[in-house]
């Protein structure tokens, strides 16, 4: 891995303080991900996958260790700094879609561009929605869309900012296998086309095997990577 | 970037699903703003009216008045004052309407030419205001005409004088009509006064000289120059400025009272908006987390909801402002009867916008509270459901509380004439809010603890609803409790005043009082009453006197002393009507000393009413000198009494022992009880026919009049209460609607699990019943406390907690709450679960 690393994680540890003393849910995780590379995080439920993803994406503060996104250390930043970085570098796809229920499909897709204060959001959103095959459903609200359609809107939203890296937490966990297949194909297509790096949390080993590397977690520790 | 286009766009988009709901929430501040708008505009209109009508308030530039006929020296001063002068002598006496044989105590005012110099009597027919002098005729107040069905041209008999009624008196410059209804006014020309032969009564008359000056004369300076001399002569000088000041003060009190009521409504509305936003915002937490994930900063996401709060406030302000402008049409009518001014209707725009601004600010402040926690929503919430972190210890929260406290204090200080009134009001509000919130807190905790598994399911569930997340306990406690408290307090005070004044229908309570019975008439009057089988319940001789000195200091000296170190003016100056007797009557109670007291050689022992003793700063053993119509009598306080003034029988501040005043000129008061109104009227007529100088008061009539006055005043009170109650109801509706979604999900789940609709309904009703019950109970307790304090401290009357009113209040609040809750949830109960799951 000589090329420039988009994500670099070093000795990452996360503990929560609970009533029964500190609970370490992630211990000493280290890995790196190059530009346009894909990586899957796998492990049993409760092993710390979501925690790791959240830390990498700057959604939370690590207890110790460092995270660099595109060479910038985010572990020391405050929330607003990380928020700004997120709007510049990162895209998200979630298990339960997380569309804003009061916004139409198109408006949902536009949000990241509008947040940066850039113009032309409308055209970009239309173009992307067309790519995910929802050109005719643009002005529908999330409740009017099926799960698969909602996830496709989420994909369009994730890519509209041309992110450097995309984080996906069990993106197909709530979808049937047929629909999952389509969403996965779309995800990898868009990824390849945009040259985005991808971190994917999944239970699905078949899906994991499509990525460049796999990180296995058990009880918060890395038990191997491929 | 603060509140840029994107923020407003997002706020607008985000409100899509809840716009109707949000509009409804903004309704809770609408009434408060409307009340404020109309009241501050009224205040402005009153100010303008005072300025416009300043001179007609007095009808002259300067008024000299005295409670005794003008002495030679007083006449000299009056001559020196110059200008164009008119005179009035006013006294109470009986009027007889020969046509219907009706009699009533009236205030007779004999008037020379000229008055009013500014403004004019409003009469029907119009010209009567002038022509009654030359006719000669009488001007009779409308209420009196109506009572006896009299018409213009009918005769009226005053003492020995019979005059035709020249016109109906509708308005007198500078006098409010409502306060004259106890003794309605009758004007006669001064030339006719001697013919009444009511000369004796003149000793209790009020004498006035009205003076008009050319505009070049500085009346204020003139009055100032003569103030001291006139004080010595027991004359009172009043200028237009004095009257304006007095009027301004009373108008201020009225307006303060009204606007504080409006402000309470606004605050209550603020609480409603805050809680509605609280629920609204809770539903937004996942969306906020997504926005944060997508890179929106905490501040920008919060701005979206603050923008919505501002929109809400703006809507409320606009609708409330419009409503307030419409209400302005009606408000003058509410206060017209007890304000001596012609109030014109003008929209006072600065007041309108000021009040709208205040409403908007309150609304935004109140919405900030529930919006603030959104700052703490972690973007991590998209990965793992989590609540917004609790706000405890958030400095911003305290900042908002501080701002609110500051706002409330500033507002009440601005509205009150005295700063400590403002602070007291703020303290009162905070205390009431605090108590209700405290009870709500206790209630939720108790609800959590007491539930036992052995209870029927619906009760467990209903009670649990009081403490579970998103409960409306605090909100409903505040709105229902505060509404109940304020409205019931007003009602209780009014009831206490009326009930205590009205004579009980049975027993030996007098209902007729005969005044001014001369010593040589006693026998005749007694015989007349006996012939009609009317019992004389009480007979008291009365001697009028004034204080000459207190504890060796002359009254003249005392009056010049600083206010704080002596008794109030009205006590020192008043005319005491004293009696003599050696026993206490049943409205009296010994406090200290013995009665009758032992006689000393040169001083007369007296019994003093304890309240006036306190005002005078005297106690047992202190000396008072009374001037009994020219003769000084030295007295020593030997006995203190409490007097139950509420009883409508002759009561006295000072009682002399018998055989001490018999030489002084006295008249007598007799009380009796007539079995029927007809018997009363017949007796009145005969009595007045035989003894024209005797005044007769029909207590039933007086009490009816008092009732009218109180109900007019309480109209203003009820007007305010209406806003508070209305706001409380809107808040109730909003509160129930906001919780509906939550309850709905549960209801659906319960129904899916096999609960009957009946059961679901029972759970809802139990929850609303408990809320209504505890809120109204607290409100009733607060009201009992408030009413007791008012009655005890302000009116100095005993307070009997009215159990019936309390029970009726609690019951009706419970019924209203349950009814509203039911009405708002009806749709939910009747729609199929699936439909609801997809919608909303
Ligand atoms: N706020 C928290 N406090 C304490 N423990 C937590 C908290 N958040 C997550 N955990 C624990 O951390 C562990 C890892 O959780 P997570 O990363 O969600 O696992 P995965 O996504 O692999 O299922 C779990 O055992 C979970 O209970
Ligand atoms: Mg997970």
PDB file of C-alpha atoms in Angstrom, chain A residues 88-213:
ATOM      1  CA  UNK A  88     -16.434  17.809   2.288  1.00  0.00           C
ATOM      2  CA  UNK A  89     -15.094  14.260   2.281  1.00  0.00           C
ATOM      3  CA  UNK A  90     -17.617  11.716   3.431  1.00  0.00           C
ATOM      4  CA  UNK A  91     -20.741   9.988   2.201  1.00  0.00           C
ATOM      5  CA  UNK A  92     -23.026   7.759   4.248  1.00  0.00           C
ATOM      6  CA  UNK A  93     -25.423   4.881   3.662  1.00  0.00           C
ATOM      7  CA  UNK A  94     -27.293   3.361   6.571  1.00  0.00           C
ATOM      8  CA  UNK A  95     -29.133   0.172   7.331  1.00  0.00           C
ATOM      9  CA  UNK A  96     -32.366   2.049   7.928  1.00  0.00           C
ATOM     10  CA  UNK A  97     -31.906   4.553   5.090  1.00  0.00           C
ATOM     11  CA  UNK A  98     -32.215   7.700   7.287  1.00  0.00           C
ATOM     12  CA  UNK A  99     -33.951   9.908   4.803  1.00  0.00           C
ATOM     13  CA  UNK A 100     -35.506  13.107   6.152  1.00  0.00           C
ATOM     14  CA  UNK A 101     -39.183  12.256   6.198  1.00  0.00           C
ATOM     15  CA  UNK A 102     -40.375  15.776   5.539  1.00  0.00           C
ATOM     16  CA  UNK A 103     -38.291  16.195   2.394  1.00  0.00           C
ATOM     17  CA  UNK A 104     -38.983  14.796  -1.061  1.00  0.00           C
ATOM     18  CA  UNK A 105     -36.541  12.384  -2.652  1.00  0.00           C
ATOM     19  CA  UNK A 106     -34.951  15.173  -4.661  1.00  0.00           C
ATOM     20  CA  UNK A 107     -34.697  17.515  -1.671  1.00  0.00           C
ATOM     21  CA  UNK A 108     -33.127  14.742   0.374  1.00  0.00           C
ATOM     22  CA  UNK A 109     -30.465  14.280  -2.283  1.00  0.00           C
ATOM     23  CA  UNK A 110     -29.809  18.007  -2.481  1.00  0.00           C
ATOM     24  CA  UNK A 111     -29.139  18.533   1.231  1.00  0.00           C
ATOM     25  CA  UNK A 112     -25.341  17.903   1.241  1.00  0.00           C
ATOM     26  CA  UNK A 113     -24.749  20.357  -1.606  1.00  0.00           C
ATOM     27  CA  UNK A 114     -26.999  22.957  -0.040  1.00  0.00           C
ATOM     28  CA  UNK A 115     -25.199  22.492   3.250  1.00  0.00           C
ATOM     29  CA  UNK A 116     -21.909  23.431   1.595  1.00  0.00           C
ATOM     30  CA  UNK A 117     -23.638  26.464   0.194  1.00  0.00           C
ATOM     31  CA  UNK A 118     -22.931  25.394  -3.421  1.00  0.00           C
ATOM     32  CA  UNK A 119     -25.310  26.047  -6.270  1.00  0.00           C
ATOM     33  CA  UNK A 120     -26.553  23.680  -8.936  1.00  0.00           C
ATOM     34  CA  UNK A 121     -27.820  21.182  -6.407  1.00  0.00           C
ATOM     35  CA  UNK A 122     -31.040  20.665  -8.288  1.00  0.00           C
ATOM     36  CA  UNK A 123     -29.434  19.539 -11.568  1.00  0.00           C
ATOM     37  CA  UNK A 124     -26.987  17.271  -9.833  1.00  0.00           C
ATOM     38  CA  UNK A 125     -29.768  15.679  -7.796  1.00  0.00           C
ATOM     39  CA  UNK A 126     -31.881  15.049 -10.866  1.00  0.00           C
ATOM     40  CA  UNK A 127     -28.915  13.516 -12.657  1.00  0.00           C
ATOM     41  CA  UNK A 128     -28.093  11.207  -9.762  1.00  0.00           C
ATOM     42  CA  UNK A 129     -31.675  10.164  -9.184  1.00  0.00           C
ATOM     43  CA  UNK A 130     -31.809   9.307 -12.840  1.00  0.00           C
ATOM     44  CA  UNK A 131     -28.710   7.161 -12.420  1.00  0.00           C
ATOM     45  CA  UNK A 132     -30.279   5.223  -9.539  1.00  0.00           C
ATOM     46  CA  UNK A 133     -33.410   4.771 -11.628  1.00  0.00           C
ATOM     47  CA  UNK A 134     -35.763   7.018  -9.739  1.00  0.00           C
ATOM     48  CA  UNK A 135     -36.210   9.843 -12.234  1.00  0.00           C
ATOM     49  CA  UNK A 136     -39.967   9.475 -12.066  1.00  0.00           C
ATOM     50  CA  UNK A 137     -40.143   9.363  -8.262  1.00  0.00           C
ATOM     51  CA  UNK A 138     -38.214  12.549  -7.547  1.00  0.00           C
ATOM     52  CA  UNK A 139     -41.016  14.460  -5.885  1.00  0.00           C
ATOM     53  CA  UNK A 140     -42.223  11.642  -3.707  1.00  0.00           C
ATOM     54  CA  UNK A 141     -41.787  11.599   0.039  1.00  0.00           C
ATOM     55  CA  UNK A 142     -39.949   8.736   1.778  1.00  0.00           C
ATOM     56  CA  UNK A 143     -43.173   7.159   3.043  1.00  0.00           C
ATOM     57  CA  UNK A 144     -44.286   6.799  -0.558  1.00  0.00           C
ATOM     58  CA  UNK A 145     -41.165   4.811  -1.482  1.00  0.00           C
ATOM     59  CA  UNK A 146     -40.319   1.183  -0.828  1.00  0.00           C
ATOM     60  CA  UNK A 147     -37.259   0.203   1.199  1.00  0.00           C
ATOM     61  CA  UNK A 148     -35.145  -0.451  -1.867  1.00  0.00           C
ATOM     62  CA  UNK A 149     -36.166   2.822  -3.429  1.00  0.00           C
ATOM     63  CA  UNK A 150     -35.393   4.684  -0.228  1.00  0.00           C
ATOM     64  CA  UNK A 151     -31.943   3.128  -0.121  1.00  0.00           C
ATOM     65  CA  UNK A 152     -31.347   4.176  -3.717  1.00  0.00           C
ATOM     66  CA  UNK A 153     -32.255   7.746  -2.787  1.00  0.00           C
ATOM     67  CA  UNK A 154     -29.784   7.431   0.098  1.00  0.00           C
ATOM     68  CA  UNK A 155     -27.128   6.265  -2.377  1.00  0.00           C
ATOM     69  CA  UNK A 156     -27.781   9.252  -4.604  1.00  0.00           C
ATOM     70  CA  UNK A 157     -27.461  11.506  -1.563  1.00  0.00           C
ATOM     71  CA  UNK A 158     -24.214   9.787  -0.534  1.00  0.00           C
ATOM     72  CA  UNK A 159     -22.576  10.435  -3.901  1.00  0.00           C
ATOM     73  CA  UNK A 160     -23.798  13.924  -4.700  1.00  0.00           C
ATOM     74  CA  UNK A 161     -20.854  15.508  -2.900  1.00  0.00           C
ATOM     75  CA  UNK A 162     -18.299  13.397  -4.772  1.00  0.00           C
ATOM     76  CA  UNK A 163     -16.981  12.140  -1.424  1.00  0.00           C
ATOM     77  CA  UNK A 164     -13.494  10.731  -1.023  1.00  0.00           C
ATOM     78  CA  UNK A 165     -14.801   7.922   1.119  1.00  0.00           C
ATOM     79  CA  UNK A 166     -18.170   6.291   1.645  1.00  0.00           C
ATOM     80  CA  UNK A 167     -19.239   4.617   4.870  1.00  0.00           C
ATOM     81  CA  UNK A 168     -22.024   2.050   4.736  1.00  0.00           C
ATOM     82  CA  UNK A 169     -23.409   0.338   7.835  1.00  0.00           C
ATOM     83  CA  UNK A 170     -25.166  -2.860   6.784  1.00  0.00           C
ATOM     84  CA  UNK A 171     -26.712  -1.110   3.773  1.00  0.00           C
ATOM     85  CA  UNK A 172     -28.738  -4.160   2.844  1.00  0.00           C
ATOM     86  CA  UNK A 173     -29.666  -5.280   6.339  1.00  0.00           C
ATOM     87  CA  UNK A 174     -33.266  -4.174   5.893  1.00  0.00           C
ATOM     88  CA  UNK A 175     -33.734  -5.363   2.333  1.00  0.00           C
ATOM     89  CA  UNK A 176     -34.732  -8.662   0.753  1.00  0.00           C
ATOM     90  CA  UNK A 177     -32.071 -10.478  -1.232  1.00  0.00           C
ATOM     91  CA  UNK A 178     -33.302  -9.438  -4.696  1.00  0.00           C
ATOM     92  CA  UNK A 179     -33.449  -5.798  -3.781  1.00  0.00           C
ATOM     93  CA  UNK A 180     -30.150  -6.048  -1.937  1.00  0.00           C
ATOM     94  CA  UNK A 181     -28.478  -7.341  -5.036  1.00  0.00           C
ATOM     95  CA  UNK A 182     -29.591  -4.330  -7.044  1.00  0.00           C
ATOM     96  CA  UNK A 183     -28.568  -1.866  -4.348  1.00  0.00           C
ATOM     97  CA  UNK A 184     -25.148  -3.500  -3.975  1.00  0.00           C
ATOM     98  CA  UNK A 185     -24.544  -3.424  -7.688  1.00  0.00           C
ATOM     99  CA  UNK A 186     -25.463   0.213  -7.767  1.00  0.00           C
ATOM    100  CA  UNK A 187     -23.229   0.927  -4.794  1.00  0.00           C
ATOM    101  CA  UNK A 188     -20.177  -0.634  -6.389  1.00  0.00           C
ATOM    102  CA  UNK A 189     -20.962   0.946  -9.776  1.00  0.00           C
ATOM    103  CA  UNK A 190     -21.200   4.424  -8.372  1.00  0.00           C
ATOM    104  CA  UNK A 191     -18.151   3.773  -6.273  1.00  0.00           C
ATOM    105  CA  UNK A 192     -16.069   2.746  -9.179  1.00  0.00           C
ATOM    106  CA  UNK A 193     -17.290   5.555 -11.380  1.00  0.00           C
ATOM    107  CA  UNK A 194     -16.542   8.209  -8.791  1.00  0.00           C
ATOM    108  CA  UNK A 195     -13.313   6.668  -7.554  1.00  0.00           C
ATOM    109  CA  UNK A 196     -14.554   6.715  -3.990  1.00  0.00           C
ATOM    110  CA  UNK A 197     -13.100   4.579  -1.227  1.00  0.00           C
ATOM    111  CA  UNK A 198     -15.652   2.408   0.604  1.00  0.00           C
ATOM    112  CA  UNK A 199     -15.916   1.093   4.150  1.00  0.00           C
ATOM    113  CA  UNK A 200     -18.693  -1.414   4.432  1.00  0.00           C
ATOM    114  CA  UNK A 201     -20.046  -3.110   7.532  1.00  0.00           C
ATOM    115  CA  UNK A 202     -21.829  -6.313   6.736  1.00  0.00           C
ATOM    116  CA  UNK A 203     -22.898  -9.736   7.936  1.00  0.00           C
ATOM    117  CA  UNK A 204     -23.054 -10.927   4.437  1.00  0.00           C
ATOM    118  CA  UNK A 205     -19.821 -12.807   3.615  1.00  0.00           C
ATOM    119  CA  UNK A 206     -20.623 -12.916  -0.064  1.00  0.00           C
ATOM    120  CA  UNK A 207     -20.832  -9.149  -0.075  1.00  0.00           C
ATOM    121  CA  UNK A 208     -17.662  -8.935   1.993  1.00  0.00           C
ATOM    122  CA  UNK A 209     -15.801 -11.012  -0.533  1.00  0.00           C
ATOM    123  CA  UNK A 210     -16.433  -8.367  -3.190  1.00  0.00           C
ATOM    124  CA  UNK A 211     -14.205  -5.879  -1.367  1.00  0.00           C
ATOM    125  CA  UNK A 212     -10.453  -5.454  -1.527  1.00  0.00           C
ATOM    126  CA  UNK A 213      -9.902  -6.220   2.140  1.00  0.00           C
TER     127      UNK A 213
END
